[in-house]
Coordinates of C-alpha atoms and ligand atoms in Angstrom, one line a residue:
X4 CA 145.7 168.9 149.8
X5 CA 143.0 169.3 147.2
X6 CA 141.7 166.0 145.8
X7 CA 142.7 165.4 142.2
X8 CA 140.1 163.6 140.1
X9 CA 141.0 161.0 137.4
X10 CA 139.6 160.6 134.0
X11 CA 138.8 157.6 131.7
X12 CA 138.0 158.3 128.1
X13 CA 136.2 155.6 126.2
X14 CA 136.3 155.7 122.3
X15 CA 135.1 153.2 119.8
X16 CA 136.5 152.0 116.5
X17 CA 135.9 149.9 113.4
X18 CA 132.1 150.0 113.5
X19 CA 129.3 151.6 115.4
X20 CA 126.9 149.8 117.8
X21 CA 129.7 147.9 119.6
X22 CA 128.2 148.9 123.0
X23 CA 130.6 151.7 124.1
X24 CA 127.9 153.0 126.5
X25 CA 127.6 149.6 128.1
X26 CA 131.3 149.2 128.3
X27 CA 131.7 152.6 129.9
X28 CA 128.9 151.9 132.4
X29 CA 130.3 148.4 133.2
X30 CA 133.6 150.0 134.1
X31 CA 131.7 152.5 136.2
X32 CA 129.9 149.7 138.0
X33 CA 133.2 147.9 138.7
X34 CA 134.9 151.0 140.0
X35 CA 131.9 151.8 142.3
X36 CA 132.0 148.2 143.6
X37 CA 135.6 149.0 144.7
X38 CA 134.3 152.0 146.7
X39 CA 135.3 154.7 144.2
X40 CA 132.9 157.6 143.5
X41 CA 132.4 157.9 139.8
X42 CA 130.4 160.0 137.3
X43 CA 129.7 159.5 133.6
X44 CA 129.6 161.8 130.7
X45 CA 128.6 161.3 127.1
X46 CA 129.5 163.5 124.1
X47 CA 127.3 163.0 121.0
X48 CA 128.9 164.4 117.9
X49 CA 125.7 165.6 116.1
X50 CA 124.3 169.1 115.7
X51 CA 120.9 168.7 117.3
X52 CA 120.8 170.3 120.7
X53 CA 119.5 167.0 122.1
X54 CA 117.8 163.9 120.8
X55 CA 114.4 165.2 121.9
X56 CA 113.4 166.2 118.4
X57 CA 114.8 163.1 116.6
X58 CA 112.6 160.3 115.5
X59 CA 113.0 157.1 117.5
X60 CA 113.8 155.4 114.2
X61 CA 116.9 157.7 113.9
X62 CA 118.1 157.7 117.4
X63 CA 116.3 155.1 119.6
X64 CA 114.9 156.0 123.0
X65 CA 115.2 159.5 124.5
X66 CA 116.2 159.0 128.1
X67 CA 114.8 161.7 130.5
X68 CA 116.7 162.7 133.6
X69 CA 115.2 164.0 136.9
X70 CA 116.0 167.6 135.9
X71 CA 114.2 167.2 132.6
X72 CA 117.0 166.8 130.2
X73 CA 116.2 164.7 127.1
X74 CA 119.4 162.7 126.6
X75 CA 121.0 159.8 124.8
X76 CA 119.8 156.3 125.7
X77 CA 123.3 155.4 126.9
X78 CA 122.5 157.5 130.0
X79 CA 119.9 155.0 130.7
X80 CA 122.6 152.3 130.9
X81 CA 124.7 154.6 133.1
X82 CA 121.8 155.0 135.7
X83 CA 120.9 151.3 135.6
X84 CA 124.4 150.0 136.2
X85 CA 125.7 152.7 138.5
X86 CA 124.7 154.5 141.6
X87 CA 124.4 157.9 139.9
X88 CA 121.6 160.3 139.3
X89 CA 122.3 162.1 136.0
X90 CA 121.5 165.6 135.0
X91 CA 121.8 167.8 131.9
X92 CA 125.5 168.0 132.7
X93 CA 126.0 164.4 131.8
X94 CA 125.3 164.6 128.1
X95 CA 126.4 167.2 125.5
X96 CA 126.0 167.3 121.8
X97 CA 128.1 169.2 119.2
X98 CA 125.1 171.4 118.9
X99 CA 125.1 172.3 122.6
X100 CA 128.9 173.0 122.6
X101 CA 128.6 175.3 119.6
X102 CA 125.5 176.9 121.1
X103 CA 127.4 177.9 124.3
X104 CA 130.4 179.1 122.4
X105 CA 128.3 181.2 120.1
X106 CA 126.4 182.6 123.1
X107 CA 129.6 183.6 124.7
X108 CA 130.8 185.2 121.4
X109 CA 127.6 187.3 121.2
X110 CA 128.2 188.5 124.8
X111 CA 131.7 189.5 123.8
X112 CA 133.4 187.1 126.2
X113 CA 136.2 186.2 123.7
X114 CA 137.5 189.8 123.9
X115 CA 137.9 190.4 120.2
X116 CA 139.6 187.1 119.4
X117 CA 138.8 185.0 116.3
X118 CA 136.6 182.2 117.6
X119 CA 137.9 178.8 116.4
X120 CA 137.4 175.1 116.8
X121 CA 140.8 175.0 118.5
X122 CA 140.9 176.3 121.2
X123 CA 137.4 177.6 121.8
X124 CA 135.3 174.6 120.9
X125 CA 137.9 172.2 122.5
X126 CA 138.0 174.4 125.6
X127 CA 134.3 174.3 125.9
X128 CA 134.4 170.4 125.6
X129 CA 137.1 170.2 128.2
X130 CA 135.2 172.5 130.6
X131 CA 132.3 170.0 130.7
X132 CA 134.7 167.2 131.7
X133 CA 136.4 169.3 134.4
X134 CA 133.1 170.4 135.7
X135 CA 132.1 166.8 136.6
X136 CA 135.5 166.2 138.0
X137 CA 134.8 168.7 140.8
X138 CA 132.5 166.4 142.6
X139 CA 133.8 162.9 142.0
X140 CA 136.9 160.6 142.1
X141 CA 136.7 159.4 138.5
X142 CA 134.9 160.8 135.5
X143 CA 134.2 158.3 132.7
X144 CA 133.7 160.1 129.4
X145 CA 132.3 158.3 126.4
X146 CA 132.9 159.8 123.0
X147 CA 130.0 158.9 120.7
X148 CA 130.6 157.9 117.1
X149 CA 133.4 155.9 115.7
X150 CA 137.1 157.0 115.5
X151 CA 137.7 158.3 111.9
X152 CA 134.3 160.2 111.7
X153 CA 134.8 163.8 110.8
X154 CA 132.2 164.8 113.4
X155 CA 134.0 163.4 116.4
X156 CA 137.4 165.0 115.6
X157 CA 136.9 168.1 117.9
X158 CA 136.0 165.8 120.8
X159 CA 139.0 163.5 120.2
X160 CA 141.3 166.6 120.0
X161 CA 139.8 167.9 123.3
X162 CA 140.5 164.6 125.1
X163 CA 144.0 164.5 123.7
X164 CA 144.6 167.9 125.1
X165 CA 143.0 166.9 128.3
X166 CA 145.8 164.5 129.3
X167 CA 148.3 167.3 128.4
X168 CA 146.5 169.7 130.7
X169 CA 146.0 167.6 133.8
X170 CA 148.9 165.2 133.4
X171 CA 148.9 161.8 131.8
X172 CA 149.1 160.1 135.2
X173 CA 145.4 161.2 135.8
X174 CA 144.1 159.9 132.5
X175 CA 143.6 156.7 130.7
X176 CA 142.2 156.0 127.2
X177 CA 140.1 152.9 126.6
X178 CA 139.4 151.9 123.1
X179 CA 136.5 149.5 122.2
X180 CA 137.1 147.8 119.0
X181 CA 136.0 144.8 116.9
X182 CA 137.9 141.6 116.2
X183 CA 135.7 139.9 113.6
X184 CA 135.7 136.1 113.1
X185 CA 136.0 135.4 109.4
X186 CA 134.2 132.1 108.8
X187 CA 135.7 131.3 105.4
X188 CA 139.2 131.6 106.8
X189 CA 138.3 130.2 110.2
X190 CA 140.2 133.0 111.9
X191 CA 139.8 136.1 114.0
X192 CA 141.1 139.2 112.2
X193 CA 143.0 141.9 114.0
X194 CA 143.6 144.2 111.0
X195 CA 140.5 146.4 111.6
X196 CA 141.7 147.0 115.2
X197 CA 145.2 147.8 114.1
X198 CA 143.8 150.4 111.7
X199 CA 141.5 151.9 114.2
X200 CA 144.2 152.3 116.8
X201 CA 146.5 153.7 114.1
X202 CA 143.8 156.3 113.4
X203 CA 143.7 157.2 117.1
X204 CA 147.5 157.5 117.3
X205 CA 147.6 159.7 114.3
X206 CA 145.6 162.3 116.2
X207 CA 147.8 161.9 119.2
X208 CA 145.9 159.4 121.4
X209 CA 147.7 156.2 122.4
X210 CA 145.1 153.9 124.0
X211 CA 146.1 152.3 127.3
X212 CA 143.5 149.6 127.2
X213 CA 141.8 147.7 124.4
X214 CA 138.4 146.1 124.8
X215 CA 138.1 143.8 121.9
X216 CA 134.5 142.8 121.0
X217 CA 134.6 139.3 119.6
X218 CA 132.4 136.2 119.4
X219 CA 134.8 134.0 121.4
X220 CA 137.7 134.7 123.8
X221 CA 140.9 135.7 122.0
X222 CA 143.8 133.4 122.3
X223 CA 147.1 134.5 124.0
X224 CA 148.7 134.6 120.5
X225 CA 146.0 137.0 119.2
X226 CA 146.4 139.2 122.2
X227 CA 150.2 139.2 121.6
X228 CA 149.7 140.3 118.0
X229 CA 147.2 143.0 118.9
X230 CA 149.5 144.2 121.7
X231 CA 152.5 144.4 119.4
X232 CA 150.7 146.2 116.5
X233 CA 148.7 148.6 118.7
X234 CA 151.4 149.5 121.2
X235 CA 149.2 148.4 124.1
X236 CA 150.6 146.2 126.8
X237 CA 149.4 142.6 126.5
X238 CA 147.9 142.7 130.1
X239 CA 145.6 145.5 128.8
X240 CA 144.2 143.7 125.8
X241 CA 140.9 142.2 126.8
X242 CA 138.3 140.0 125.1
X243 CA 134.9 141.6 125.4
X244 CA 133.0 138.5 124.2
X245 CA 129.3 138.5 123.2
X246 CA 127.1 137.8 126.1
X247 CA 123.5 136.7 126.6
X248 CA 122.7 139.4 129.0
X249 CA 124.4 142.8 129.5
X250 CA 124.2 142.3 133.3
X251 CA 126.8 139.5 133.0
X252 CA 129.4 142.1 131.9
X253 CA 130.6 143.4 135.3
X254 CA 131.4 139.8 136.2
X255 CA 133.0 139.1 132.8
X256 CA 135.2 142.2 132.9
X257 CA 136.2 141.7 136.5
X258 CA 137.1 138.0 135.9
X259 CA 139.6 139.2 133.3
X260 CA 141.0 141.9 135.6
X261 CA 139.8 145.0 133.7
X262 CA 139.2 147.0 137.0
X263 CA 142.6 145.8 138.4
X264 CA 144.4 147.2 135.3
X265 CA 142.4 150.5 135.5
X266 CA 143.3 150.9 139.2
X267 CA 146.9 150.1 138.4
X268 CA 147.2 152.5 135.5
X269 CA 145.4 155.3 137.4
X270 CA 147.4 154.5 140.5
X271 CA 144.3 154.1 142.7
X272 CA 144.4 152.3 145.9
X273 CA 141.0 150.7 146.7
X274 CA 139.4 147.5 147.9
X275 CA 138.8 144.8 145.3
X276 CA 135.5 144.6 143.5
X277 CA 132.5 143.5 145.5
X278 CA 130.2 142.0 143.0
X279 CA 127.6 140.2 145.2
X280 CA 124.6 142.0 143.8
X281 CA 125.6 141.3 140.2
X282 CA 126.2 137.6 141.1
X283 CA 122.7 137.4 142.5
X284 CA 121.1 138.7 139.3
X285 CA 123.1 136.2 137.3
X286 CA 122.1 133.4 139.6
X287 CA 118.4 134.3 139.1
X288 CA 118.8 134.7 135.4
X289 CA 120.5 131.3 134.9
X290 CA 117.9 129.4 137.1
X291 CA 114.5 130.5 135.9
X292 CA 111.4 128.7 137.2
X293 CA 109.4 129.6 134.1
X294 CA 108.7 132.1 131.4
X295 CA 106.2 134.9 131.3
X296 CA 105.1 136.4 128.0
X297 CA 104.4 140.2 127.7
X298 CA 103.0 141.7 124.6
X299 CA 104.2 145.3 123.9
X300 CA 101.7 147.0 121.5
X301 CA 103.5 149.9 119.9
X302 CA 104.5 151.6 116.7
X303 CA 108.3 151.3 116.7
X304 CA 108.4 147.5 117.0
X305 CA 111.1 146.9 114.4
X306 CA 113.4 149.0 116.4
X307 CA 113.9 147.6 119.9
X308 CA 116.2 150.5 120.8
X309 CA 113.2 152.8 120.9
X310 CA 111.9 150.9 124.0
X311 CA 115.3 150.4 125.6
X312 CA 114.5 151.3 129.2
X313 CA 111.1 149.6 128.9
X314 CA 112.7 146.3 127.9
X315 CA 115.3 146.5 130.6
X316 CA 112.6 147.4 133.3
X317 CA 110.6 144.3 132.3
X318 CA 113.8 142.1 132.4
X319 CA 114.7 143.5 135.8
X320 CA 111.3 142.6 137.3
X321 CA 111.1 139.1 135.7
X322 CA 114.7 138.3 136.8
X323 CA 113.8 139.3 140.3
X324 CA 110.9 136.8 140.2
X325 CA 113.2 134.2 138.7
X326 CA 111.3 134.2 135.4
X327 CA 112.5 134.5 131.9
X328 CA 110.7 137.1 129.9
X329 CA 109.3 136.5 126.5
X330 CA 108.8 140.0 125.0
X331 CA 106.6 140.0 122.0
X332 CA 106.3 143.2 120.0
X333 CA 102.9 143.8 118.3
X334 CA 102.7 146.4 115.6
X335 CA 99.6 148.4 116.5
X336 CA 99.4 149.8 112.9
X337 CA 99.0 146.2 111.6
X338 CA 96.2 145.6 114.1
X339 CA 94.6 148.9 113.1
X340 CA 94.7 148.0 109.4
X341 CA 93.5 144.4 110.1
X342 CA 96.8 143.0 108.6
X343 CA 97.2 140.8 111.7
X344 CA 94.6 139.4 114.0
X345 CA 94.4 141.0 117.4
X346 CA 93.4 137.7 118.9
X347 CA 96.4 135.8 117.3
X348 CA 98.8 138.4 118.6
X349 CA 97.4 138.7 122.2
X350 CA 95.8 135.3 123.0
X351 CA 98.8 133.9 124.8
X352 CA 100.2 137.0 126.3
X353 CA 100.2 136.9 130.1
X354 CA 100.4 140.7 130.3
X355 CA 99.9 143.5 127.8
X356 CA 101.8 146.8 127.8
X357 CA 101.1 149.9 125.7
X358 CA 104.2 152.2 125.9
X359 CA 104.6 155.9 125.2
X360 CA 104.5 157.4 121.8
X361 CA 103.5 160.3 119.5
X362 CA 101.4 160.7 116.4
X363 CA 98.1 159.1 115.3
X364 CA 99.6 156.2 113.4
X365 CA 98.6 152.9 115.1
X366 CA 96.5 154.6 117.8
X367 CA 93.3 152.7 116.9
X368 CA 95.2 149.4 117.1
X369 CA 96.4 150.3 120.6
X370 CA 92.9 151.1 121.7
X371 CA 91.8 147.7 120.5
X372 CA 94.6 146.1 122.5
X373 CA 93.6 147.9 125.7
X374 CA 90.0 146.9 125.2
X375 CA 91.1 143.3 124.8
X376 CA 93.2 143.5 128.1
X377 CA 90.3 145.2 130.0
X378 CA 87.6 142.8 128.9
X379 CA 89.7 139.6 129.1
X380 CA 91.2 140.6 132.5
X381 CA 94.7 140.4 131.2
X382 CA 97.1 142.5 133.4
X383 CA 97.7 145.8 131.7
X384 CA 100.2 148.6 132.0
X385 CA 99.8 151.8 130.0
X386 CA 102.7 154.2 130.0
X387 CA 102.2 157.9 129.1
X388 CA 100.5 157.6 125.7
X389 CA 99.5 154.1 126.9
X390 CA 97.6 155.7 129.9
X391 CA 96.0 158.2 127.6
X392 CA 94.9 155.4 125.3
X393 CA 93.5 153.5 128.3
X394 CA 91.4 156.6 129.2
X395 CA 90.1 157.0 125.6
X396 CA 89.2 153.3 125.4
X397 CA 87.3 153.5 128.8
X398 CA 85.5 156.6 127.7
X399 CA 84.4 155.1 124.4
X400 CA 83.6 151.6 125.4
X401 CA 82.5 151.9 129.1
X402 CA 81.1 155.4 129.4
X403 CA 79.7 155.3 125.8
X404 CA 81.3 158.6 124.8
X405 CA 81.3 157.8 121.1
X406 CA 84.4 159.0 119.3
X407 CA 86.2 160.1 122.5
X408 CA 89.7 160.9 121.7
X409 CA 92.9 162.9 122.5
X410 CA 93.1 166.4 121.0
X411 CA 96.5 165.2 119.7
X412 CA 94.7 162.9 117.3
X413 CA 91.3 164.4 116.7
X414 CA 90.7 168.1 117.1
X415 CA 87.0 167.7 116.3
X416 CA 86.2 165.0 118.8
X417 CA 83.0 165.6 120.9
X418 CA 84.8 164.1 123.9
X419 CA 88.3 165.4 124.3
X420 CA 89.1 163.2 127.3
X421 CA 92.8 163.9 126.7
X422 CA 93.7 167.6 126.0
X423 CA 96.8 169.7 125.5
X424 CA 98.1 171.0 128.8
X425 CA 97.2 174.6 129.5
X426 CA 100.9 175.7 129.7
X427 CA 101.6 174.0 126.4
X428 CA 99.1 176.1 124.5
X429 CA 101.3 179.1 123.8
X430 CA 104.4 177.1 123.0
X431 CA 105.7 177.3 119.4
X432 CA 109.1 175.5 119.6
X433 CA 109.3 171.7 119.5
X434 CA 112.6 171.2 121.2
X435 CA 112.8 170.8 125.0
X436 CA 109.3 172.2 125.5
X437 CA 107.3 169.3 126.8
X438 CA 106.5 168.7 130.4
X439 CA 109.8 167.1 131.3
X440 CA 111.5 165.6 134.3
X441 CA 110.6 164.6 137.8
X442 CA 107.4 165.7 139.5
X443 CA 105.9 164.5 142.8
X444 CA 102.7 162.5 142.7
X445 CA 100.3 161.7 145.6
X446 CA 98.8 158.2 145.7
X447 CA 95.4 157.0 146.9
X448 CA 95.7 154.4 149.7
X449 CA 93.2 151.9 148.2
X450 CA 95.0 151.4 144.9
X451 CA 97.3 149.1 142.9
X452 CA 99.7 151.9 142.8
X453 CA 99.9 152.3 146.5
X454 CA 100.3 148.5 147.1
X455 CA 103.1 148.6 144.6
X456 CA 105.1 151.6 146.0
X457 CA 104.1 151.2 149.7
X458 CA 104.2 155.0 149.9
X459 CA 101.7 157.7 149.3
X460 CA 104.2 160.1 147.7
X461 CA 106.4 159.2 144.7
X462 CA 108.6 161.1 142.2
X463 CA 108.6 160.0 138.6
X464 CA 109.8 161.4 135.3
X465 CA 107.7 162.8 132.5
X466 CA 107.8 163.7 128.8
X467 CA 104.4 164.7 127.4
X468 CA 102.3 167.7 126.2
X469 CA 98.8 166.2 126.7
X470 CA 97.0 165.4 129.9
X471 CA 93.9 163.8 131.3
X472 CA 91.1 166.3 130.8
X473 CA 89.7 167.0 134.3
X474 CA 86.3 168.1 132.7
X475 CA 85.5 164.5 132.2
X476 CA 86.8 163.3 135.5
X477 CA 83.4 162.8 137.2
X478 CA 81.8 161.1 134.2
X479 CA 84.7 158.7 133.9
X480 CA 84.8 158.0 137.6
X481 CA 81.0 157.3 137.7
X482 CA 81.6 154.5 135.2
X483 CA 84.3 152.9 137.3
X484 CA 87.6 154.5 136.3
X485 CA 89.7 155.1 139.4
X486 CA 92.1 158.1 139.7
X487 CA 94.7 156.9 142.1
X488 CA 97.6 159.3 141.5
X489 CA 97.7 163.1 141.1
X490 CA 100.5 165.6 140.7
X491 CA 101.2 167.0 144.2
X492 CA 101.1 170.6 143.1
X493 CA 98.8 170.9 140.0
X494 CA 96.5 168.1 140.8
X495 CA 96.9 166.7 137.2
X496 CA 95.8 163.1 136.9
X497 CA 98.9 160.9 136.9
X498 CA 97.5 157.4 137.4
X499 CA 94.2 155.7 136.3
X500 CA 93.1 152.2 137.3
X501 CA 90.1 150.1 136.4
X502 CA 87.8 148.4 138.9
X503 CA 87.0 144.7 138.8
X504 CA 90.2 143.8 137.0
X505 CA 93.1 141.8 138.4
X506 CA 95.7 144.5 137.4
X507 CA 95.0 147.4 135.1
X508 CA 97.0 150.6 135.5
X509 CA 97.9 153.6 133.3
X510 CA 100.4 156.2 134.4
X511 CA 101.2 159.5 132.7
X512 CA 104.9 159.3 133.7
X513 CA 107.6 156.9 132.6
X514 CA 108.4 154.5 135.4
X515 CA 110.9 152.6 133.1
X516 CA 113.5 155.3 133.5
X517 CA 114.0 154.5 137.2
X518 CA 114.2 150.7 137.1
X519 CA 117.5 149.1 138.0
X520 CA 118.5 145.4 137.8
X521 CA 119.0 145.1 141.5
X522 CA 116.0 147.3 142.4
X523 CA 113.3 146.8 139.8
X524 CA 110.7 149.5 139.6
X525 CA 107.7 148.8 141.9
X526 CA 105.1 149.3 139.1
X527 CA 106.9 146.9 136.8
X528 CA 107.4 144.5 139.6
X529 CA 103.6 144.5 140.4
X530 CA 102.7 144.3 136.7
X531 CA 105.1 141.3 136.0
X532 CA 103.9 139.6 139.2
X533 CA 100.3 140.0 138.1
X534 CA 101.2 138.6 134.7
X535 CA 102.9 135.6 136.3
X536 CA 99.8 135.0 138.3
X537 CA 97.7 135.2 135.2
X538 CA 100.0 132.7 133.5
X539 CA 99.6 130.2 136.4
X540 CA 95.8 130.6 136.2
X541 CA 95.8 129.8 132.5
Ligands
LIG16 N1 102.0 162.1 122.8 C1 101.6 162.1 124.1 C2 101.8 163.5 124.8 O1 102.5 164.3 124.2 C3 102.3 161.1 125.0 C4 103.7 161.3 125.1 C5 104.5 160.1 125.5 O2 104.0 158.9 125.5 N2 105.7 160.2 125.9 O3 101.2 163.8 125.8

């Protein structure tokens, strides 16, 4: 008998930013903990082919997969919570769906038919879901946007048809909604949820489960009311209360029986959820022995979503060391313009981090922050642009290469210590053309990197166009810059370290994409440990 996969569709209503991605991945984690093989898929109803060309202010972080897809930040949550390695097949935008349909049309694959949203676009959407179903027990599909948006209609229509195609017994619909508390009335209000479910039902989708985002747990009476008005069984109306940490969610959902109901509705026989690893994280989080302060010197500080994976990676490492993390965002542009004092911002940071980024704005402020970390022996981690900045700072201030810079920011510099990669020079298009995805890197034995990874070969993800200019390698090395990691094939410099410093490391790749709460990334672990040590010293 062939195995028949099951499908969970997650939609969101009332307002955006309710955390559909986190809800979807929490469900994934719970099902995995019951021994079920899952995969996750996100549809984004916008026309860009991927978020790679969007400003972080518009879209937040771009999450990069091993195979080099630039994807939505929710995929970061999927990989952190679940035991999945995602690829370009786990995230599709409206743009990509139309792109493949139009390519087929040009090839004549529609045999003279009029190409339409229904059935051609909806078929294309459904094929992405079915494709993942071939290799897994349950596919969890998150539909981006909010029910009622014009843009998400083809996706909702496709998932409506889906249950019709494969049989309702293999499909459930979970709707994440908001039950606001109105202070003046002293009451929770269910009307927005009723309307949002009505909207779904109008397009032929009856949700099976409601996850109600709310400040406090809903009373049985409220659940009764929601159940009645929304035509959802009372046992399937859950309170998704606000939490301090997203890593509490698998425990919170499981306590209420969310995974039990899913198993029941999908008719799955499995063991009950084994949540030991989640409990361990909670225990550490709730019993910290101290707090460590990390300054993140970047340009997108008002928008924490831009550094999502980075924040999470720091939290994972601090929690593993039983520390609370005090993340302090420093706007490098303000330092650059002298609007804030560098010393004021950094004086009580136990560790300093310069993350990835693009564009010249704020770069001089970042260089100052690196100089501060190097001279004052504060643990430093530079990621991607952060590594390039560390190289520039070292060239200027240690090797006396006055005006050293990256060709990204100063084409006239006399010391282009960071240069455009050779293979990038002929590229015209902006979208999807960076050096993307996982590459192997060889580590030097005598290095901070090797002590962190305990391995001499690692694989990490990339997203950049510029690189360490090997013409300056000897000069920089003779002044004390250590090159401790190189791309296995091209020899490109991947990691730099500084001698006579407790912990100073810059890497061209993005380690933050591979950190998980129960297996924090080795570089973040080592950086946070060094920062904790620095704290104890001071
Ligand atoms: N702007 C730099 C480059 O393209 C760094 C990119 C990044 O930090 N992701 O090489």
